[in-house]
Every structure is written in C-alpha cells, then in structure tokens.
Amino acid sequence: MNYTDIFSPDKLFGTGSDSSNPIMWIIWIVPIILFVFYGQRIQLMVTSGEINKSITKLQKYKEETRKELLDYLQKSKMSSDIASKIDRFLEYFTIMPVDIDPNGIMPKIKHLLRSRESYTRNQVTLLAENLTHLEASKIQNILEVVTSLNLLHKLVRHLFLTAKKQNNFPLILPLQMMIPFIMEQAEALKGAVSALKAGQPIGDGIGPMVVGKMMLKSEKKSIGLETVYAESEFEGRTLYLLKAEGPAATVGRPGDAVEMLVSEKKPNVIIMVDAGLKLEGETSGTIAHGFGAAIGGIGTDRFQIEEIATKHNIPVYAIVIKQSIKEAITLMTKEIADKANEVESQVYVTIKENTKPGQAVIIVGVGNTLGVPQ
Amino acid sequence: MFFKKEKPVIAFTVETCSSCKKEIKRKFREGDCLFASGEQCDACKIPTNIEKIFGQTIE
C-alpha cells in the first residue's frame, strides 16, 4: 500500500474509488464501537451535568429563601438561637396514615395535618416576642416555602446520587423528565417570598378577593379557625359569604365552616370561587364555570364539602380563575386582578340562574387571603 | 438565545374614587391593603379606596 497519499482529501473522505484508507476506517469504526459499548455511560454523563446544574440551583434557592426568612425575623425581637430552630423546622416530616385499608383515612389525614399546623403555629409565635397574627401567618407561610424547597432539593439530590452510585441510566431518565416541572415549582416558590414578606395579595387570593369585596358592608362573624362569614341579600336570596380571615396569610378552614353553615342555615346552593391551574396554551385570568368543590390542598376540605353537600343534596357550582402555578403563589398579576369585577358579576348571574327568591346560597372564596381583608 | 433574562416585577396599587370612579395607579407602598382607604381624590375631595394590588413586569 502506498502510504504517501493517505492524507489526500479523496482518500480521506472516501470520495475516490479506493475505500481502504486506514485513517478513514478509524474515524468511522472507533466511534461506532465507542457508542455501542459506552453510549449509555456518555448519555449518563451529559444528563448528569444538566441535573447537577438544577441541583445547584435548588440549593441556591433553598439557601436564599432561608436567609430571607432569617433576615425577616431579625426585624422582630428574636429569641436566641433562631437559625438552629429554623433548621430544625426544615427537617420536620409527616408520616401519612396507612392506606392499605383506605376506609376512614380522611379523618386520620385531617387530624395529622391539623396537629402539624397547630404545632407550627405555636412554634412560630414562640420565635419572637409580641408577634402579631398577621406577622406570624406570614412567617409560617415563608417557613413552608423554605421547607418545600429543602424537600425538593433533598429529593432530587437523592434520586440523582442513587442513579450515579448504581451507574444506572434508566433510573436517571424519570428524573430528567421531571426536572423542568420541579424547577418551575421551585422558581414559583422562590418568587413567592417577596409577596409574602410585603403582605401583597397572591394569585391564589382571587377567590377571597371577590368574596371579601362582596361582604365589605356586612357584619362579619367568626366561624371556625381563621375563617369568617357574613350574611347578605341579593334579589330576595340570602347569601352566606365565606372566606378565610384576611389580611393574614391563611386559607382558613372552609371545610369546617361549610359543614357548620349547611347544618345551621340549610342552603339550597353552594358556589365556590377559586384559582385554578391553567393548562399550557390557556390564557391567564380566563374564567371557567364547572361543578363540584373547587378547592385544592391535600383533599380533606374537599372531602368534607362533598360529604355534606351529598348528604343534604345541595348542588355545588365552581367558578375558577385560570392561572399558572407561578402566578398562583406569587404577587397577583394585573390580568388576574382585572378579572375580580367580572367574577363577581358572574357569581350573581350563577345565583340568579340557579336559585329562586327566598332561597339561600353559600358563596365560598377559596384560597390564601394574604393582603385581602373583608 | 437560550437564556431568558428575568424581567423585574413592580407592585402597583390602584385606588378608585367611589364618587367619580377615577382610578389612580401608583407604586405599592408598605402597609397598602385591599379595600382600605387610600389618598384623597383631587376632584371629589373624598378618600379613595384601594381596589387592586398587582404586579406588572417592566419591559
């Protein structure tokens, strides 16, 4: 073989008639062998790099929000050793009840969550002296944000390190698919802190905002923990307007309150106004009507409302204002705030269409009522 | 090309006069709360009400 012309372009790229060039052979064969035997490992390395970046970002979010919480707490008269107390909060966990036999699981979940909630509330009030109810609720919400970010960071890191330790590419694939959604949630959580600190209404507060405005001129009565209702009248119908007690950062206890109101006032219709997650492509602030209990969370309040409505044969109508996860937990956008009056008029239309004069209606404004009084 | 720079969000408060329905939009101030009394309406000389508080991205 003549080795003097192996570097000629014709020989190198196989454009000539002779395809026996050894350099050309190495260029094509070596990568094929490499990808056949090590392809998965190379892919694992590339994917690992991307996930690693997300983990670093999650850690940064966690640390930043923790620092923001500590700075916020510095404003109040602090009890000593606050940082270690906060760090202990971040590591709290909840063991969900056994669900092999799901019968009767809802009261157990409710009891568990209530216990956790009241414990956190009590602990937060001990963090600083003379903490107002509003301030305590804001701190509790920021604490929940930091805890969620801490959990997200730990979970993603665990799945990533397990896959790396086992050198298991299929194990990393679900994580790679989930990472954009996790990051979207983490960014939303991080963005929520500034609104929580400033006491500004968040997107989820559109339900309480509409109902709060409707009950402005009526006398407010307390019903359940951090929940209020007012009695009003509209074209011969009695309205029972219900929402969490603002302007604190709370969702109240709508399940308990609806149960009490139904037992006492025997309403004919329940209307629930809430923020709803929009699908990709849907416009933020779109108002949608539906049936059933429009309420998020783990499901205990929804279960309670569904139970009582079914028992008394009361139809439940839902009006939701569509928004993204980020819009729901960060400062309310203009598009959503502008819809408040339209939602209010649609509530009245729903009342007129579904009830007769002399009947009673419960209207529930569901959501976090931060910055929304009544 | 692939990196989206996050635009800053500014909080605004909208006050409405219950008499002349005039809307005044201003930057959010600490302590602003929905449905609370706002500044005085220049035309009607009565206090306005805070109607909306929202965030808007600045281009």
Coordinates of N, CA, C and O in Angstrom, one line a residue, chain A residues 198 200-201 209 212-213 216 247 331-334 338 341 371-373, chain B residues 6 9-11 25 28 30 32-35 51-56:
Chain A
A198 N -44.0 41.2 51.9 CA -44.7 42.5 51.8 C -46.2 42.5 52.1 O -46.8 43.6 52.2
Q200 N -48.5 41.3 50.2 CA -49.3 41.6 49.0 C -50.1 40.4 48.6 O -49.7 39.3 48.8
P201 N -51.3 40.7 48.0 CA -52.2 39.6 47.6 C -51.5 38.7 46.5 O -50.8 39.2 45.6
M209 N -60.6 37.6 47.4 CA -60.7 39.0 47.0 C -62.2 39.3 46.5 O -62.8 40.3 46.9
G212 N -64.5 38.7 49.5 CA -64.2 39.8 50.5 C -64.9 41.1 50.1 O -65.4 41.8 51.0
K213 N -64.8 41.4 48.8 CA -65.4 42.7 48.3 C -67.0 42.6 48.5 O -67.6 43.6 48.8
L216 N -68.0 43.4 52.1 CA -67.5 44.6 52.8 C -68.4 45.3 53.7 O -68.1 45.8 54.8
P247 N -56.4 40.3 56.7 CA -55.4 40.1 55.6 C -54.3 39.1 55.9 O -53.2 39.1 55.3
L331 N -47.0 37.3 43.6 CA -47.8 38.6 43.6 C -48.9 38.5 42.5 O -48.5 38.2 41.3
M332 N -50.1 38.8 42.8 CA -51.2 38.7 41.8 C -50.9 39.6 40.6 O -50.4 40.7 40.7
T333 N -51.1 39.0 39.4 CA -50.8 39.7 38.2 C -52.0 40.7 37.8 O -53.1 40.5 38.3
K334 N -51.7 41.6 36.9 CA -52.8 42.6 36.5 C -53.9 41.8 35.8 O -55.1 42.2 36.1
D338 N -57.6 42.2 37.3 CA -58.6 42.9 36.5 C -59.9 42.1 36.3 O -60.9 42.6 35.9
N341 N -63.9 42.0 39.2 CA -65.3 42.5 39.0 C -66.1 41.6 38.1 O -67.3 41.4 38.4
G371 N -53.2 39.8 52.4 CA -53.4 41.1 51.8 C -54.8 41.4 51.4 O -55.1 42.4 50.8
V372 N -55.8 40.5 51.7 CA -57.2 40.6 51.3 C -58.1 40.6 52.6 O -58.4 39.6 53.0
P373 N -58.4 41.8 53.1 CA -59.3 41.8 54.2 C -60.8 41.6 53.7 O -61.0 41.3 52.6
Chain B
E6 N -34.8 37.3 33.3 CA -36.0 37.6 34.1 C -36.3 39.1 34.2 O -35.4 39.8 34.6
V9 N -40.5 42.6 38.3 CA -41.9 42.8 38.6 C -42.1 43.9 39.6 O -41.5 43.9 40.7
I10 N -42.8 44.9 39.2 CA -43.1 46.0 40.1 C -44.5 45.9 40.7 O -45.4 45.7 39.9
A11 N -44.7 46.1 42.0 CA -46.0 46.1 42.5 C -46.7 47.4 42.5 O -46.1 48.4 42.7
K25 N -53.3 55.0 39.6 CA -52.4 53.9 39.7 C -51.0 54.4 40.3 O -50.5 55.4 39.7
F28 N -46.7 50.4 44.8 CA -47.2 49.8 46.1 C -46.3 50.4 47.2 O -45.1 50.5 47.1
E30 N -45.5 50.0 51.5 CA -45.7 49.1 52.6 C -46.9 49.5 53.4 O -47.1 50.7 53.7
D32 N -50.0 49.0 52.4 CA -51.2 49.1 51.5 C -52.0 47.8 51.6 O -51.4 46.7 51.6
C33 N -53.3 47.9 51.7 CA -54.1 46.7 51.9 C -55.4 46.9 51.0 O -56.0 48.0 51.0
L34 N -55.8 45.8 50.4 CA -57.0 45.9 49.6 C -58.2 46.4 50.4 O -58.4 46.1 51.5
F35 N -59.1 47.2 49.7 CA -60.3 47.8 50.3 C -60.1 48.8 51.4 O -61.0 49.3 51.9
E51 N -58.5 49.4 45.3 CA -59.3 48.5 44.6 C -58.5 47.2 44.1 O -59.0 46.1 44.2
K52 N -57.2 47.5 43.8 CA -56.4 46.4 43.3 C -55.0 46.6 43.7 O -54.5 47.7 43.8
I53 N -54.3 45.5 44.0 CA -52.8 45.5 44.2 C -52.3 44.4 43.2 O -52.8 43.2 43.3
F54 N -51.4 44.7 42.4 CA -50.9 43.7 41.4 C -49.5 44.0 41.0 O -48.9 45.1 41.2
G55 N -48.9 43.0 40.4 CA -47.5 43.1 39.9 C -47.5 43.2 38.4 O -48.3 42.5 37.7
Q56 N -46.7 44.0 37.8 CA -46.5 44.1 36.4 C -45.0 44.1 36.0 O -44.2 44.7 36.7

